[in-house]
Amino acid sequence: MAVGDINSAEQWMNDPRHRAALAHDAQRHLDFFRPSLDPSGGFFVLDNHGTPIKGAPNEIHWVTRMVHSFVLAKAWGAADCDAMIDHGMHYIWTVLRDDKHGGYFAAMRDGEIVDDTKLGYGHVFVLLAASSAKMVGHPDADRMLMDITQVLMDRFWDQDHGLFYDEFARDWSPISSYRGYNSNMHGVEALQAAYEATGDAMYLSKAGGIVDFFVHKIAPQHAYAVPEHYTADWTPDLAYEGNPMFRPRGTTPGHSFELARLAIQWWDLAGRPADETLTHARALVDAAYRDGWSEQGGCVYTLRYDGGVLTPDRYWWPVTEAIG
């Protein structure tokens, strides 16, 4: 049975040897990241050899994802996850949380604010961490879930469009008119986790609105390669070029794989409505695979709007987005 053989994909995914290999790899990752726990607060950022990178800040998405990952590991049955979860939850609540203005800082270092921007991207990951923690009965999950939900709905939710704003200053004054696909896609991930943790249909409804905009409206208009960047009225901004790693020009095939998976999850949680969600999700996957998969293996980072390769570099996260 060849790895990647589409005709035998279902058999391959359920093959005990394959599942054992997945479990082994997951355990290797857990073992690698456990030493990242910083006794003074947060988590060390590690280099490829597992050595802490001196001076690296604790960014909000780093800490929240660490919590989420070890919650998943705990739910899977891995041992010794509680210390990592407790440590991360404490840091989010006592250090990253802004007691003065509300919300959560983008980055801290040694107890000092490095970046006081309030990012939609980071805040939806707080929702994900809190929701995940609630699923395993963490004692701090409920208060964090209530707090982040209020912040997201009061500060980040664009009521007119049913999507998340992207960024504010510490005092919640606007700092740009930028609107982003990335924070909203991860918003779907977090909202659906919150729905599964609480049963509150509000979360699923808002996730569905975001799915409708990007999957049912935007994707078909752009050959199923969703633009990353938008103007204040949610018009695709095809001329935008920001940070090449975090707001790159063009489209990212990895995000198409991930959006497709999240859309299918929404469809399932919503009771499998008779709509076009599965058709659009399959079209997203097909386009991303056709244009984004490298002949040398792996997924290229970004594509031009005509589907040609823009950034041929291959990073680990587009592959994991595709696996998910």
Coordinates of C-alpha atoms in Angstrom, one line a residue:
M1 CA 0.0 0.0 0.0
A2 CA 1.7 3.2 -1.2
V3 CA 1.7 6.2 1.1
G4 CA -0.4 8.9 -0.6
D5 CA -2.2 6.4 -2.9
I6 CA -5.6 8.1 -3.2
N7 CA -7.3 4.8 -4.1
S8 CA -6.3 3.3 -0.8
A9 CA -6.3 6.4 1.3
E10 CA -9.1 5.2 3.7
Q11 CA -7.3 1.9 4.2
W12 CA -4.0 3.6 4.7
M13 CA -5.4 6.1 7.3
N14 CA -6.8 3.2 9.4
D15 CA -3.8 1.0 9.0
P16 CA -2.4 0.1 12.4
R17 CA 1.2 0.7 11.3
H18 CA 0.4 4.2 10.0
R19 CA -1.5 5.0 13.2
A20 CA 1.4 3.8 15.3
A21 CA 3.7 6.0 13.3
L22 CA 1.5 9.0 13.9
A23 CA 1.3 8.3 17.6
H24 CA 5.1 8.0 17.8
D25 CA 5.6 11.3 16.0
A26 CA 3.1 13.0 18.2
Q27 CA 4.9 11.8 21.3
R28 CA 8.2 13.0 19.9
H29 CA 6.8 16.5 19.5
L30 CA 5.4 16.5 23.1
D31 CA 8.8 15.4 24.4
F32 CA 10.5 18.1 22.4
F33 CA 8.4 20.9 23.7
R34 CA 8.0 19.9 27.4
P35 CA 11.4 21.6 28.2
S36 CA 10.0 24.9 26.8
L37 CA 8.3 25.5 30.1
D38 CA 10.0 28.6 31.6
P39 CA 9.8 28.6 35.4
S40 CA 9.7 32.4 35.4
G41 CA 6.6 32.5 33.2
G42 CA 5.5 31.5 29.8
F43 CA 7.4 29.2 27.4
F44 CA 10.8 29.4 25.9
V45 CA 10.9 29.6 22.2
L46 CA 13.2 26.7 21.1
D47 CA 15.6 26.4 18.2
N48 CA 15.7 23.2 16.0
H49 CA 17.9 21.5 18.7
G50 CA 15.5 22.3 21.5
T51 CA 17.7 25.1 23.0
P52 CA 15.9 28.3 24.2
I53 CA 16.3 31.2 21.9
K54 CA 17.7 34.0 24.1
G55 CA 15.5 37.1 24.2
A56 CA 12.6 35.6 22.3
P57 CA 9.3 37.1 23.5
N58 CA 6.2 35.1 24.6
E59 CA 3.8 35.9 21.8
I60 CA 0.1 35.4 22.5
H61 CA -0.3 32.8 19.7
W62 CA 2.7 30.8 21.0
V63 CA 1.4 30.5 24.6
T64 CA -2.2 29.8 23.6
R65 CA -1.2 27.2 21.0
M66 CA 1.0 25.5 23.6
V67 CA -2.0 25.2 25.9
H68 CA -4.2 23.9 23.1
S69 CA -1.6 21.4 22.0
F70 CA -1.1 19.9 25.4
V71 CA -4.9 19.8 26.0
L72 CA -5.2 17.7 22.9
A73 CA -2.4 15.5 24.1
K74 CA -4.1 15.1 27.5
A75 CA -7.4 14.2 25.8
W76 CA -5.5 11.7 23.6
G77 CA -4.2 10.0 26.8
A78 CA -0.6 11.3 26.9
A79 CA 0.9 11.5 30.3
D80 CA 2.2 14.6 32.2
C81 CA 0.4 17.3 30.3
D82 CA -1.2 19.1 33.3
A83 CA 1.9 21.1 34.2
M84 CA 2.1 22.6 30.7
I85 CA -1.6 23.4 30.6
D86 CA -1.6 25.0 34.1
H87 CA 1.5 27.0 33.4
G88 CA 0.1 28.4 30.1
M89 CA -3.3 29.2 31.4
H90 CA -1.8 31.0 34.4
Y91 CA 0.4 33.1 32.1
I92 CA -2.4 34.0 29.7
W93 CA -4.6 35.2 32.6
T94 CA -2.0 36.9 34.8
V95 CA 0.5 38.3 32.4
L96 CA -0.9 38.6 28.9
R97 CA -4.3 39.8 30.1
D98 CA -4.5 43.7 30.2
D99 CA -6.1 44.6 33.5
K100 CA -6.4 48.2 32.6
H101 CA -8.0 48.2 29.2
G102 CA -9.2 44.6 28.8
G103 CA -8.1 42.2 26.2
Y104 CA -4.7 40.5 25.8
F105 CA -1.3 41.8 24.8
A106 CA 0.4 40.6 21.7
A107 CA 3.7 39.8 23.3
M108 CA 5.6 39.9 26.7
R109 CA 9.2 39.3 27.7
D110 CA 10.3 38.9 31.3
G111 CA 7.1 40.3 32.6
E112 CA 7.4 43.5 30.5
I113 CA 5.2 44.4 27.6
V114 CA 6.9 44.0 24.2
D115 CA 3.9 44.6 22.0
D116 CA 0.7 46.0 23.4
T117 CA -1.3 45.7 20.2
K118 CA -4.6 44.0 20.5
L119 CA -4.7 41.5 17.7
G120 CA -7.7 39.6 16.5
Y121 CA -5.5 36.7 15.5
G122 CA -4.1 36.4 19.0
H123 CA -7.5 36.9 20.7
V124 CA -9.2 34.0 18.8
F125 CA -6.4 31.8 20.0
V126 CA -7.2 32.8 23.6
L127 CA -10.7 31.6 22.8
L128 CA -9.3 28.3 21.4
A129 CA -7.1 27.8 24.5
A130 CA -10.0 28.5 26.9
S131 CA -12.4 26.3 25.0
S132 CA -9.9 23.4 24.8
A133 CA -9.1 23.7 28.5
K134 CA -12.8 23.6 29.3
M135 CA -13.1 20.3 27.4
V136 CA -10.7 18.7 29.9
G137 CA -12.2 20.4 33.0
H138 CA -9.5 23.0 33.7
P139 CA -10.6 25.1 36.7
D140 CA -9.6 28.4 35.0
A141 CA -11.3 27.7 31.7
D142 CA -14.7 29.2 32.5
R143 CA -13.6 32.6 33.6
M144 CA -11.2 32.9 30.6
L145 CA -13.9 31.8 28.2
M146 CA -16.3 34.3 29.5
D147 CA -13.7 37.1 29.4
I148 CA -12.4 36.4 25.9
T149 CA -15.9 36.0 24.5
Q150 CA -17.0 39.4 25.8
V151 CA -13.8 41.0 24.4
L152 CA -14.2 39.4 21.0
M153 CA -17.9 40.3 20.7
D154 CA -17.5 43.8 22.1
R155 CA -14.3 44.8 20.5
F156 CA -13.5 42.7 17.5
W157 CA -16.8 41.7 16.0
D158 CA -17.9 43.7 12.9
Q159 CA -21.6 43.5 13.4
D160 CA -22.4 44.9 10.0
H161 CA -20.4 42.2 8.1
G162 CA -20.4 39.3 10.6
L163 CA -16.6 39.1 10.6
F164 CA -13.7 39.9 13.0
Y165 CA -11.7 43.1 12.9
D166 CA -8.0 42.6 12.9
E167 CA -6.1 45.1 15.2
F168 CA -6.4 47.9 17.7
A169 CA -4.0 49.9 19.9
R170 CA -3.9 49.0 23.6
D171 CA -6.7 51.5 24.4
W172 CA -8.8 50.1 21.6
S173 CA -8.3 53.0 19.3
P174 CA -8.1 52.0 15.6
I175 CA -4.6 51.7 14.2
S176 CA -5.5 50.5 10.6
S177 CA -8.3 49.7 8.3
Y178 CA -6.8 46.3 7.5
R179 CA -9.1 43.3 7.5
G180 CA -7.7 39.8 7.3
Y181 CA -8.7 36.3 6.2
N182 CA -6.1 34.6 8.6
S183 CA -7.6 35.9 11.8
N184 CA -11.1 35.0 10.7
M185 CA -10.2 31.5 9.5
H186 CA -8.7 30.8 12.9
G187 CA -11.8 32.5 14.4
V188 CA -13.9 29.8 12.8
E189 CA -11.6 27.2 14.5
A190 CA -11.9 28.9 17.9
L191 CA -15.7 29.5 17.6
Q192 CA -16.3 25.9 16.8
A193 CA -14.2 24.7 19.7
A194 CA -16.2 27.1 21.9
Y195 CA -19.4 25.6 20.6
E196 CA -18.2 22.1 21.3
A197 CA -17.1 23.0 24.8
T198 CA -20.2 24.9 25.8
G199 CA -23.1 23.9 23.5
D200 CA -23.9 27.7 23.0
A201 CA -25.3 28.0 19.5
M202 CA -24.1 31.6 19.3
Y203 CA -20.5 30.4 18.6
L204 CA -21.6 28.1 15.8
S205 CA -23.8 30.7 14.2
K206 CA -20.9 33.2 14.0
A207 CA -18.6 30.6 12.7
G208 CA -21.1 29.8 10.0
G209 CA -21.3 33.4 9.0
I210 CA -17.5 33.5 8.5
V211 CA -17.6 30.2 6.5
D212 CA -20.4 31.6 4.3
F213 CA -18.4 34.7 3.5
F214 CA -15.1 33.1 2.6
V215 CA -16.2 29.7 1.4
H216 CA -19.5 30.4 -0.4
K217 CA -18.9 34.0 -1.5
I218 CA -15.2 34.9 -1.8
A219 CA -13.8 31.5 -2.9
P220 CA -15.9 31.0 -6.0
Q221 CA -15.1 34.5 -7.1
H222 CA -11.4 33.9 -7.0
A223 CA -11.0 30.4 -8.5
Y224 CA -11.0 28.9 -5.0
A225 CA -7.8 30.6 -4.0
V226 CA -9.0 32.9 -1.2
P227 CA -7.3 36.3 -1.0
E228 CA -5.6 37.0 2.4
H229 CA -6.1 40.8 2.6
Y230 CA -9.1 43.1 2.6
T231 CA -10.1 46.7 2.8
A232 CA -12.3 48.2 5.6
D233 CA -15.5 47.3 3.6
W234 CA -14.2 43.7 3.1
T235 CA -13.3 44.1 -0.6
P236 CA -10.2 41.9 -1.5
D237 CA -7.1 44.1 -1.5
L238 CA -5.0 42.4 -4.2
A239 CA -2.3 45.1 -4.0
Y240 CA -1.6 44.6 -0.3
E241 CA 1.9 43.4 0.6
G242 CA 2.7 43.2 4.3
N243 CA 5.1 41.2 6.4
P244 CA 6.3 38.4 4.0
M245 CA 5.9 35.8 6.7
F246 CA 2.7 36.8 8.4
R247 CA 0.8 39.0 5.8
P248 CA 2.3 37.8 2.5
R249 CA 1.1 39.0 -0.8
G250 CA -0.9 36.5 -2.9
T251 CA -2.8 33.5 -1.6
T252 CA -1.6 30.7 0.6
P253 CA -2.6 27.1 -0.4
G254 CA -2.1 25.9 3.1
H255 CA -5.0 28.1 4.2
S256 CA -7.2 26.7 1.5
F257 CA -6.6 23.2 2.9
E258 CA -7.3 24.4 6.4
L259 CA -10.4 26.4 5.5
A260 CA -11.8 23.4 3.7
R261 CA -11.4 21.2 6.8
L262 CA -13.0 23.9 9.0
A263 CA -15.9 24.3 6.6
I264 CA -16.6 20.6 6.7
Q265 CA -16.4 20.6 10.5
W266 CA -19.0 23.5 10.6
W267 CA -21.2 21.6 8.2
D268 CA -21.1 18.5 10.4
L269 CA -21.7 20.5 13.6
A270 CA -24.6 22.4 12.0
G271 CA -26.4 19.1 11.3
R272 CA -25.1 18.5 7.7
P273 CA -27.4 21.0 5.9
A274 CA -28.3 20.4 2.2
D275 CA -26.1 23.2 0.9
E276 CA -22.9 23.6 -1.2
T277 CA -20.4 23.5 1.6
L278 CA -18.9 20.1 0.7
T279 CA -18.7 21.1 -3.0
H280 CA -16.9 24.3 -2.2
A281 CA -14.6 22.6 0.3
R282 CA -13.6 20.0 -2.3
A283 CA -12.9 22.8 -4.8
L284 CA -10.6 24.6 -2.3
V285 CA -8.6 21.4 -1.7
D286 CA -8.4 20.6 -5.5
A287 CA -7.2 24.1 -6.3
A288 CA -4.6 24.2 -3.5
Y289 CA -3.3 20.8 -4.4
R290 CA -3.1 21.6 -8.1
D291 CA -1.3 24.9 -7.8
G292 CA 0.4 24.6 -4.4
W293 CA 1.9 21.1 -4.2
S294 CA 5.5 21.0 -5.2
E295 CA 7.0 18.4 -7.4
Q296 CA 9.8 18.0 -4.9
G297 CA 7.2 17.4 -2.1
G298 CA 5.6 19.7 0.3
C299 CA 3.4 22.8 -0.2
V300 CA 4.7 26.1 -1.5
Y301 CA 4.1 29.1 0.7
T302 CA 2.3 31.6 -1.5
L303 CA 0.8 31.8 -5.0
R304 CA 0.2 34.6 -7.4
Y305 CA -3.4 35.5 -8.0
D306 CA -3.2 33.7 -11.4
G307 CA -2.3 30.5 -9.6
G308 CA 1.4 30.6 -10.4
V309 CA 4.0 30.1 -7.6
L310 CA 5.0 33.4 -5.8
T311 CA 7.0 32.1 -2.9
P312 CA 8.4 28.6 -3.5
D313 CA 9.7 28.1 0.0
R314 CA 8.2 25.2 1.8
Y315 CA 7.5 25.5 5.5
W316 CA 6.2 23.0 8.0
W317 CA 2.9 24.6 8.7
P318 CA 1.3 24.5 5.2
V319 CA 1.9 20.7 5.2
T320 CA 0.3 20.4 8.7
E321 CA -2.6 22.5 7.5
A322 CA -3.1 20.0 4.6
I323 CA -2.8 17.0 6.9
G324 CA -5.4 18.5 9.2

